[in-house]
Amino acid sequence: MGNQNQPIYILPESTTRTLGRDAQRNNIMAAKLVAETVRTTLGPKGMDKMIVDSLGDITVTNDGVTILNEMQIEHPTARMLVEVAKTQEEQVGDGTTTAVIIAGELLKNAERLLDQEIHPTMIVKGYRQAAEEAQKTLNAIAEPLTKKDTELLKNIVITAMTGKGAESSKEKLAELIVKAVTDVAEGNTVDASDIKIEKKVGGGIIDSELIQGLVLDKEKVHSAMPNQVRNAKILLLDSAIEVKNTEIDAKIQITDPSQLAGFVEQEEKILKDMADKIVKSGANVVFCQKGIDDVAQYYLSKAGVYAARRVKKSDMEMLARATGASIVTKLTELINKELGFAGLVEEVKYGDEDLTFIRECKNPKAVTLLIRGGTQHVVDEVERAVKDAVGDLIASLSVGKVVAGAGSPEMEVAKELRKYATTLSGREQLAVQAFADAMEIVPRTLAENAGLDPIDMLTELKAEHDKGNKWAGLDVFKGKVMDAWKAGVIEPLKIKTQAVKSASEVAELILRIDDVIAGGSKGGGMPPGMPGMGGMPPGY
Ligand code: ADP
Ligand code: MG
């Protein structure tokens, strides 16, 4: 037997270790700080944040996930909350702030229970039951929606954009976005990648447009080509219009000048044949993924064909879906069946850039939203708002259900959870009640951000919900309770179900941790002083 007083080390000396309540407290603190950071941006009256990176580049945004991404948070637990925002962004594309603040509040309320000596596993159990119950309530109160409910769809877009940079032109943008999404929808499913979002600085947001087709960052290859082609018959070619082997065969021995002339002549003939084949197929527009030789350019322009070269593969694929063309690999196998159609192909000057617009495609399966705005910061923020709105429409259509917003569903869930809690025994009951309280963080924050008294507002909201008005929400502009459904504040059900799901999951995960072991051996993966707030930027 060894010396009983000899301490035993099982971890390297550089390891720091935080145990039990200290670990929990630190983790909860980190999560709460993340939630606090984004809280002031929630809702139409939420404020924006300006984030300056190490290079001095500025982002001005109201978007939860953008803020958290740009902040480069390092604290491991805080990063788990950032993951919640990312999951929300991937799954729905909107509701990131909501998800994060619910998670923060769940943990804050859990701390209260920990202080009352309620064991974490008990809290986790109660939270899990509450989360399930919340999902049931959300599904029960949701209303059906189809592609034909144009007004509802527009309201979803307007709700997503209220209070964002896109606010001023939201009616116009709503029309464009609804049209874009319903155009490319196949039944109720929409592939977000079929909607290309193109940004151009200049003009105002109101000048944004929906192109039933595509915008390419490409100019025509030859100045003698037409600027516009009406009733375009479009060839998509993924091989070069060049005589390929010139580079490889560059070592041909030429002994007298006539040989060279012959060689050049022969090459020119091949290129002319290629151009002829294209013209004969009936194509008057060519998009080529590779290069187009000068000689071929010349012959194409003489025939009045519009051509652009080195078009990106992803754009070629979108062009195929927009125009109905198939991508052709070999010119020798070209038959006009593969050609696509667009009402108009034109070159347009934007600032000092020449772009190619492919417009008026029939039943395009890929479209482009061209976003305009006075400055880069404006178009960037409008783009984020548009992406949120597109995500919301896709989520609404795919699930086929929507809810009203303005805090109404969260109030309804809280109410139902409190009812449910009464059916449970002591400690679980407390946990379910704590979950119910946490849901109210959404209307409370909406009230606070609008400069309203949260206690008054919540009391009024509760009274309305008790009367059975499930869509009673907060009119943040007038400072009173409203019927959020009638007011047209509409959101996809999925924003809410996903937010509750990921918020409760991360809360459970963090609550289960009672031992944080931060090692130095892997090259200092954890920030020094872990689990303090070493990774948070100063000022937060
Ligand atoms: P998130 O990142 O969670 O989407 P937002 O800043 O977009 O955060 O705010 C969303 C919240 O604002 C939702 O609770 C939504 O119901 C609410 N909201 C949106 N439009 C209105 C409105 N016109 N009146 C009241 N609340 C609104
Ligand atoms: Mg939003």
XYZ file of C-alpha atoms and ligand atoms in Angstrom:
568
model
C 0.000 0.000 0.000
C 1.359 3.448 -0.880
C 1.480 6.527 1.189
C -2.100 7.489 2.030
C -1.297 11.196 2.013
C 0.186 11.176 -1.453
C -2.151 13.160 -3.797
C -3.016 11.368 -7.009
C -3.015 13.321 -10.248
C -5.005 11.896 -13.132
C -4.911 15.040 -15.269
C -2.019 17.163 -16.517
C -1.067 19.988 -14.222
C -2.145 22.686 -16.677
C -5.733 21.462 -16.560
C -8.300 23.643 -14.856
C -11.351 22.014 -13.497
C -14.641 23.484 -12.344
C -17.081 21.265 -10.548
C -20.687 21.070 -9.457
C -22.596 24.259 -8.772
C -19.664 26.429 -9.856
C -19.605 24.792 -13.237
C -23.355 25.162 -13.602
C -23.330 28.752 -12.502
C -20.552 29.688 -14.914
C -22.211 27.943 -17.804
C -25.556 29.539 -17.131
C -23.894 32.916 -16.821
C -22.230 32.507 -20.219
C -25.497 31.477 -21.862
C -27.369 34.355 -20.283
C -24.790 36.816 -21.570
C -25.256 35.582 -25.118
C -29.020 35.917 -24.812
C -28.668 39.411 -23.327
C -26.531 40.443 -26.276
C -29.167 39.759 -28.909
C -32.221 40.549 -26.794
C -32.403 44.248 -27.661
C -32.733 43.432 -31.367
C -35.973 41.435 -31.043
C -39.076 42.604 -32.839
C -40.055 45.544 -35.000
C -38.818 48.031 -32.430
C -35.583 46.180 -31.830
C -32.332 48.055 -32.208
C -29.532 47.269 -34.636
C -25.981 46.413 -33.796
C -22.837 47.607 -35.413
C -20.061 45.067 -35.420
C -16.567 46.137 -36.330
C -14.145 43.334 -37.134
C -10.380 43.329 -36.713
C -9.933 44.736 -40.209
C -12.294 47.588 -39.470
C -15.067 46.208 -41.669
C -18.482 47.158 -40.421
C -21.680 45.152 -40.307
C -24.875 46.868 -39.225
C -27.562 44.315 -38.509
C -30.589 43.317 -36.537
C -30.206 39.643 -37.382
C -29.493 37.372 -34.410
C -27.371 34.788 -36.141
C -25.325 37.398 -38.006
C -24.510 39.196 -34.776
C -23.437 36.023 -33.016
C -21.385 34.853 -35.991
C -19.579 38.153 -36.341
C -18.840 38.370 -32.625
C -16.580 35.306 -32.745
C -17.595 34.067 -29.336
C -15.101 31.652 -27.835
C -16.552 30.531 -24.544
C -17.575 26.889 -25.064
C -20.976 27.140 -23.401
C -21.718 30.463 -25.030
C -20.868 28.810 -28.328
C -23.550 26.215 -27.705
C -26.090 29.042 -27.771
C -24.579 30.315 -30.985
C -25.159 26.825 -32.355
C -28.840 27.185 -31.456
C -29.005 30.281 -33.633
C -27.229 28.473 -36.442
C -29.560 25.494 -36.277
C -32.532 27.828 -36.360
C -31.019 29.597 -39.375
C -30.487 26.310 -41.202
C -33.846 24.824 -40.371
C -36.056 27.866 -40.821
C -33.936 30.840 -41.816
C -35.609 33.110 -39.261
C -36.361 33.266 -35.551
C -32.747 33.123 -34.447
C -33.096 35.791 -31.767
C -36.246 34.152 -30.443
C -34.538 30.770 -30.109
C -31.531 32.204 -28.313
C -33.464 34.299 -25.820
C -35.793 31.428 -24.933
C -32.737 29.255 -24.297
C -31.170 31.959 -22.124
C -34.359 32.358 -20.134
C -34.791 28.616 -19.636
C -31.335 28.534 -18.092
C -31.908 31.636 -16.004
C -35.075 30.116 -14.572
C -33.310 26.817 -14.016
C -30.793 28.625 -11.868
C -33.633 29.765 -9.629
C -34.630 26.135 -9.169
C -31.040 25.067 -8.547
C -30.918 27.661 -5.782
C -33.926 25.934 -4.255
C -31.880 22.713 -4.166
C -33.828 21.071 -6.967
C -31.581 18.560 -8.674
C -30.610 19.296 -12.295
C -31.916 15.937 -13.494
C -35.309 16.855 -12.081
C -35.258 20.175 -13.929
C -34.184 18.454 -17.122
C -37.051 16.003 -16.771
C -39.598 18.752 -16.209
C -38.219 20.811 -19.105
C -38.440 17.851 -21.407
C -42.088 17.254 -20.530
C -42.831 20.936 -20.909
C -41.132 21.083 -24.316
C -43.263 18.190 -25.548
C -46.399 19.820 -24.241
C -45.413 23.138 -25.848
C -45.074 21.398 -29.229
C -48.574 19.996 -28.850
C -50.021 23.397 -28.041
C -48.248 25.077 -30.949
C -49.503 22.455 -33.391
C -53.024 22.706 -32.015
C -53.315 26.474 -32.306
C -51.708 26.774 -35.763
C -53.825 27.612 -38.811
C -53.604 25.937 -42.238
C -51.997 27.616 -45.240
C -51.567 26.802 -48.940
C -49.780 28.325 -51.910
C -53.021 30.040 -52.913
C -53.313 32.141 -49.759
C -51.496 35.048 -51.338
C -52.517 37.593 -48.722
C -51.313 35.396 -45.869
C -48.068 34.747 -47.713
C -47.535 38.467 -48.122
C -48.214 39.010 -44.447
C -45.569 36.435 -43.595
C -43.023 38.367 -45.635
C -44.033 41.701 -44.169
C -43.817 40.308 -40.639
C -40.338 38.970 -41.336
C -39.178 42.348 -42.625
C -40.846 44.691 -40.152
C -38.187 46.612 -38.302
C -35.400 45.494 -40.623
C -33.520 47.523 -43.182
C -36.059 46.515 -45.820
C -38.929 48.115 -43.910
C -39.430 51.145 -46.161
C -40.310 49.137 -49.255
C -41.782 46.070 -47.616
C -45.022 46.068 -49.637
C -43.158 46.020 -52.910
C -40.601 43.476 -51.693
C -43.392 41.291 -50.297
C -44.986 41.075 -53.731
C -41.692 40.192 -55.390
C -40.763 37.590 -52.810
C -44.160 35.877 -52.776
C -44.117 35.719 -56.555
C -40.568 34.359 -56.596
C -41.383 31.602 -54.123
C -44.699 30.591 -55.671
C -43.119 30.612 -59.156
C -40.493 28.040 -58.297
C -42.619 25.994 -55.876
C -43.334 22.428 -56.934
C -46.461 21.674 -54.980
C -45.582 22.744 -51.460
C -41.865 22.245 -51.700
C -39.498 24.989 -52.631
C -35.782 24.644 -53.133
C -34.215 27.811 -51.763
C -31.345 27.508 -54.240
C -33.785 28.109 -57.111
C -34.119 31.686 -55.940
C -30.955 33.556 -56.700
C -30.461 36.726 -54.728
C -28.357 39.274 -56.561
C -27.335 42.589 -54.982
C -26.456 45.782 -56.784
C -25.636 49.045 -55.077
C -27.362 51.999 -56.665
C -30.914 53.272 -56.875
C -33.242 52.666 -53.950
C -34.692 49.544 -52.338
C -37.884 50.301 -54.258
C -36.008 49.649 -57.526
C -35.503 46.019 -56.570
C -37.022 43.616 -59.062
C -37.935 40.021 -59.704
C -36.441 38.601 -62.847
C -38.233 35.590 -64.317
C -34.871 34.219 -65.150
C -31.347 35.133 -64.201
C -28.821 37.899 -63.895
C -25.252 37.026 -64.824
C -22.156 39.010 -63.973
C -21.131 38.701 -67.603
C -20.919 40.935 -70.619
C -21.342 39.860 -74.225
C -18.037 38.673 -75.649
C -17.968 40.842 -78.758
C -18.947 44.479 -79.084
C -20.630 43.886 -82.460
C -23.101 41.486 -80.879
C -26.625 42.819 -80.297
C -27.369 44.445 -76.946
C -30.772 42.836 -76.855
C -32.217 39.644 -78.215
C -35.990 39.225 -78.157
C -37.478 35.711 -78.175
C -34.119 34.308 -77.296
C -33.359 30.704 -78.224
C -30.662 29.838 -75.782
C -27.854 27.347 -76.141
C -26.055 26.243 -72.984
C -22.694 24.790 -73.875
C -20.263 23.364 -71.377
C -17.340 22.878 -73.756
C -15.123 25.525 -75.302
C -15.748 27.089 -78.701
C -12.073 26.924 -79.470
C -9.694 24.724 -81.383
C -8.548 22.814 -78.368
C -5.293 21.349 -79.513
C -3.385 24.439 -80.530
C -1.560 24.550 -77.242
C -0.579 20.929 -77.239
C 0.367 20.867 -80.921
C 2.231 24.131 -80.716
C 5.427 22.458 -81.803
C 4.392 21.765 -85.372
C 7.403 22.315 -87.545
C 6.655 24.933 -90.106
C 9.163 25.081 -92.894
C 7.644 27.558 -95.275
C 5.137 30.436 -94.845
C 2.424 28.805 -96.902
C 2.287 26.000 -94.389
C 1.550 28.471 -91.634
C -1.147 30.140 -93.689
C -2.673 26.750 -94.334
C -2.581 25.906 -90.702
C -4.273 29.146 -89.647
C -6.804 28.765 -92.408
C -7.657 25.302 -91.272
C -8.073 26.463 -87.706
C -10.307 29.310 -88.797
C -12.419 26.927 -90.793
C -12.981 24.721 -87.775
C -14.051 27.745 -85.711
C -16.331 28.985 -88.459
C -17.912 25.548 -88.657
C -18.549 25.620 -84.924
C -20.211 29.028 -85.193
C -22.225 27.825 -88.184
C -23.472 24.816 -86.261
C -24.685 27.058 -83.477
C -26.421 29.422 -85.882
C -27.984 26.517 -87.773
C -29.449 25.066 -84.613
C -31.549 28.209 -84.366
C -29.802 29.537 -81.262
C -29.462 33.313 -81.083
C -27.965 33.343 -77.568
C -25.073 31.203 -76.325
C -23.881 30.804 -72.778
C -20.619 28.954 -72.696
C -19.061 27.559 -69.546
C -15.606 27.700 -71.161
C -13.875 30.084 -73.542
C -14.956 31.357 -76.958
C -12.235 31.978 -79.531
C -12.004 35.427 -81.154
C -12.681 33.991 -84.576
C -15.782 32.195 -83.377
C -16.871 35.387 -81.626
C -16.582 37.215 -84.906
C -18.694 34.727 -86.836
C -21.304 34.563 -84.096
C -21.581 38.336 -83.967
C -21.954 38.460 -87.745
C -24.932 36.152 -87.416
C -26.456 38.399 -84.724
C -25.889 35.907 -81.916
C -25.407 37.142 -78.329
C -22.750 35.161 -76.467
C -21.176 35.160 -73.019
C -18.298 32.959 -71.914
C -16.889 31.415 -68.732
C -20.309 31.244 -67.112
C -20.133 29.528 -63.714
C -21.320 25.941 -63.535
C -23.922 26.787 -60.892
C -25.264 29.560 -63.118
C -25.386 27.161 -66.069
C -27.507 24.815 -63.988
C -29.816 27.628 -62.934
C -30.051 28.786 -66.547
C -31.155 25.309 -67.489
C -33.943 25.414 -64.896
C -34.956 28.935 -65.787
C -35.019 28.595 -69.585
C -35.798 24.916 -70.009
C -32.575 24.310 -71.946
C -30.409 21.237 -71.548
C -26.713 21.692 -71.180
C -24.962 20.536 -74.347
C -21.494 19.017 -74.200
C -20.666 18.403 -77.838
C -21.487 20.831 -80.599
C -21.439 17.970 -83.067
C -24.423 16.454 -81.312
C -26.381 19.661 -81.211
C -30.039 19.457 -82.196
C -32.339 22.360 -81.566
C -34.375 20.376 -79.032
C -31.899 21.349 -76.329
C -32.401 25.076 -76.714
C -34.055 27.100 -73.970
C -36.265 30.137 -74.202
C -36.361 33.628 -72.724
C -38.511 36.551 -73.841
C -35.543 38.870 -73.617
C -31.810 38.603 -73.163
C -30.000 41.894 -72.767
C -26.829 43.519 -71.615
C -27.388 46.199 -68.996
C -24.910 48.605 -67.513
C -24.944 48.876 -63.712
C -22.412 51.444 -62.590
C -19.232 50.344 -64.296
C -20.328 46.724 -64.626
C -22.003 45.096 -67.601
C -24.501 42.424 -66.664
C -26.506 40.013 -68.747
C -30.196 39.759 -67.899
C -32.156 36.718 -68.997
C -35.769 37.800 -68.574
C -39.323 36.645 -69.212
C -38.701 32.920 -69.136
C -41.856 30.818 -69.440
C -42.588 28.878 -66.234
C -39.061 29.328 -64.936
C -37.979 26.897 -62.229
C -35.291 29.311 -61.144
C -35.697 33.066 -60.673
C -33.640 35.994 -59.432
C -34.409 38.669 -56.894
C -32.334 41.692 -57.754
C -31.904 43.800 -54.645
C -31.087 47.456 -54.997
C -30.172 49.991 -52.351
C -28.204 53.157 -51.844
C -25.137 51.692 -50.152
C -23.459 48.348 -49.617
C -24.617 48.255 -45.975
C -28.210 48.804 -47.028
C -28.237 46.091 -49.683
C -26.509 43.678 -47.302
C -29.125 44.201 -44.588
C -31.985 44.056 -47.103
C -30.545 40.807 -48.402
C -30.598 39.330 -44.878
C -34.218 40.415 -44.427
C -35.147 38.974 -47.830
C -33.455 35.688 -46.965
C -35.378 35.539 -43.675
C -38.603 36.156 -45.558
C -37.848 33.527 -48.205
C -37.012 31.050 -45.435
C -40.280 31.861 -43.687
C -42.321 31.280 -46.833
C -40.599 27.990 -47.521
C -41.106 26.869 -43.917
C -44.761 27.941 -43.985
C -45.507 26.101 -47.220
C -43.603 22.942 -46.365
C -45.401 22.492 -43.046
C -48.627 24.018 -44.332
C -49.273 25.761 -41.033
C -48.787 29.237 -39.655
C -49.332 31.080 -36.382
C -49.769 34.711 -35.490
C -46.804 36.425 -33.850
C -46.342 39.479 -31.622
C -45.886 37.224 -28.615
C -49.280 35.571 -28.948
C -48.183 31.950 -29.421
C -45.687 32.197 -26.571
C -48.414 33.522 -24.249
C -50.738 30.724 -25.302
C -48.038 28.094 -24.720
C -47.291 29.570 -21.283
C -50.960 29.445 -20.369
C -51.378 25.828 -21.443
C -48.163 24.815 -19.680
C -49.380 26.267 -16.403
C -52.546 24.222 -16.750
C -50.486 21.151 -17.503
C -48.210 21.805 -14.519
C -51.102 21.375 -12.112
C -51.356 17.734 -13.186
C -47.788 17.036 -12.041
C -46.118 16.433 -8.705
C -44.156 19.069 -6.764
C -40.723 19.375 -8.315
C -41.613 18.635 -11.909
C -44.439 21.085 -11.512
C -41.959 23.793 -10.591
C -39.823 22.983 -13.615
C -42.801 23.127 -15.988
C -43.841 26.443 -14.472
C -40.310 27.748 -14.938
C -40.558 26.711 -18.610
C -43.877 28.550 -18.917
C -42.320 31.691 -17.431
C -39.433 31.386 -19.887
C -41.798 31.430 -22.879
C -43.029 34.834 -21.775
C -39.581 36.274 -22.429
C -40.709 36.847 -26.013
C -43.662 39.210 -25.348
C -41.767 40.737 -22.430
C -38.806 41.575 -24.627
C -41.054 42.890 -27.397
C -42.594 45.219 -24.806
C -39.257 46.311 -23.366
C -37.747 46.991 -26.767
C -40.754 49.163 -27.601
C -40.293 51.135 -24.403
C -43.484 49.735 -22.880
C -44.016 48.556 -19.341
C -43.551 44.784 -19.533
C -45.530 44.037 -16.381
C -48.621 45.945 -17.514
C -48.420 44.454 -20.965
C -48.019 40.879 -19.744
C -50.920 41.287 -17.330
C -53.172 42.495 -20.128
C -52.012 39.762 -22.465
C -52.652 37.101 -19.837
C -56.172 38.373 -19.258
C -56.929 38.184 -22.990
C -55.559 34.679 -23.318
C -57.551 33.566 -20.302
C -60.631 34.828 -22.134
C -59.745 32.500 -24.979
C -58.192 34.977 -27.424
C -55.325 32.823 -28.556
C -53.904 35.412 -30.937
C -53.823 38.241 -28.418
C -50.418 39.807 -28.981
C -48.599 43.032 -28.481
C -49.098 46.021 -30.744
C -45.635 47.439 -30.261
C -46.463 50.573 -32.215
C -49.589 51.564 -30.304
C -48.534 50.075 -26.984
C -51.606 47.944 -26.467
C -52.901 44.430 -26.903
C -54.140 43.459 -30.379
C -55.428 40.463 -32.288
C -52.163 39.625 -34.011
C -53.855 37.430 -36.611
C -56.201 40.168 -37.718
C -53.311 42.625 -37.690
C -51.555 40.383 -40.224
C -48.569 39.520 -38.045
C -48.103 36.002 -39.390
C -45.199 33.605 -38.969
C -44.519 29.998 -39.906
C -45.378 27.461 -37.237
C -41.917 26.033 -37.761
C -40.200 29.163 -36.375
C -41.869 28.487 -33.057
C -41.599 24.709 -32.943
C -37.938 24.803 -33.941
C -37.130 27.590 -31.466
C -38.714 25.676 -28.582
C -37.029 22.468 -29.676
C -33.498 23.770 -29.927
C -33.806 26.094 -26.938
C -34.971 23.297 -24.654
C -32.396 20.874 -25.996
C -29.488 23.206 -25.373
C -30.816 24.099 -21.922
C -30.998 20.414 -21.021
C -27.528 19.828 -22.388
C -26.013 22.665 -20.390
C -27.881 21.719 -17.214
C -26.468 18.205 -17.343
C -22.910 19.488 -17.139
C -21.468 19.490 -13.641
C -17.811 19.199 -14.447
C -15.832 21.351 -16.828
C -12.346 20.068 -17.508
C -10.281 22.504 -19.485
C -6.986 20.997 -20.592
C -3.957 22.735 -22.002
C -2.589 19.652 -23.729
C -4.390 20.081 -27.067
C -2.700 23.367 -27.691
C -5.036 25.440 -25.598
C -8.320 24.753 -27.319
C -10.154 26.332 -24.425
C -9.671 29.958 -23.610
C -7.581 30.758 -20.555
C -9.494 31.202 -17.365
C -12.235 28.941 -18.647
C -15.034 28.830 -17.742
C -15.021 32.542 -17.126
C -16.058 34.838 -19.926
C -12.580 34.941 -21.398
C -13.847 34.668 -24.953
C -16.405 37.432 -24.875
C -15.413 40.738 -26.362
C -15.146 43.557 -23.884
C -18.276 45.504 -23.255
C -20.699 42.575 -23.308
P -36.001 36.762 -34.772
O -34.529 36.730 -35.025
O -36.357 35.902 -33.609
O -36.824 36.489 -35.978
P -37.022 39.441 -34.991
O -36.260 40.665 -34.664
O -37.297 39.147 -36.408
O -36.294 38.244 -34.299
O -38.396 39.552 -34.198
C -39.369 38.559 -34.284
C -40.476 38.862 -33.314
O -41.132 40.096 -33.650
C -41.545 37.784 -33.363
O -41.953 37.454 -32.060
C -42.641 38.450 -34.148
O -43.926 37.916 -33.840
C -42.529 39.872 -33.694
N -43.157 40.812 -34.631
C -42.926 40.933 -35.952
N -43.719 41.886 -36.501
C -44.467 42.390 -35.491
C -45.477 43.416 -35.396
N -45.860 44.094 -36.468
N -46.007 43.652 -34.188
C -45.596 42.966 -33.113
N -44.660 42.004 -33.121
C -44.101 41.705 -34.296
Mg -37.148 37.574 -37.687
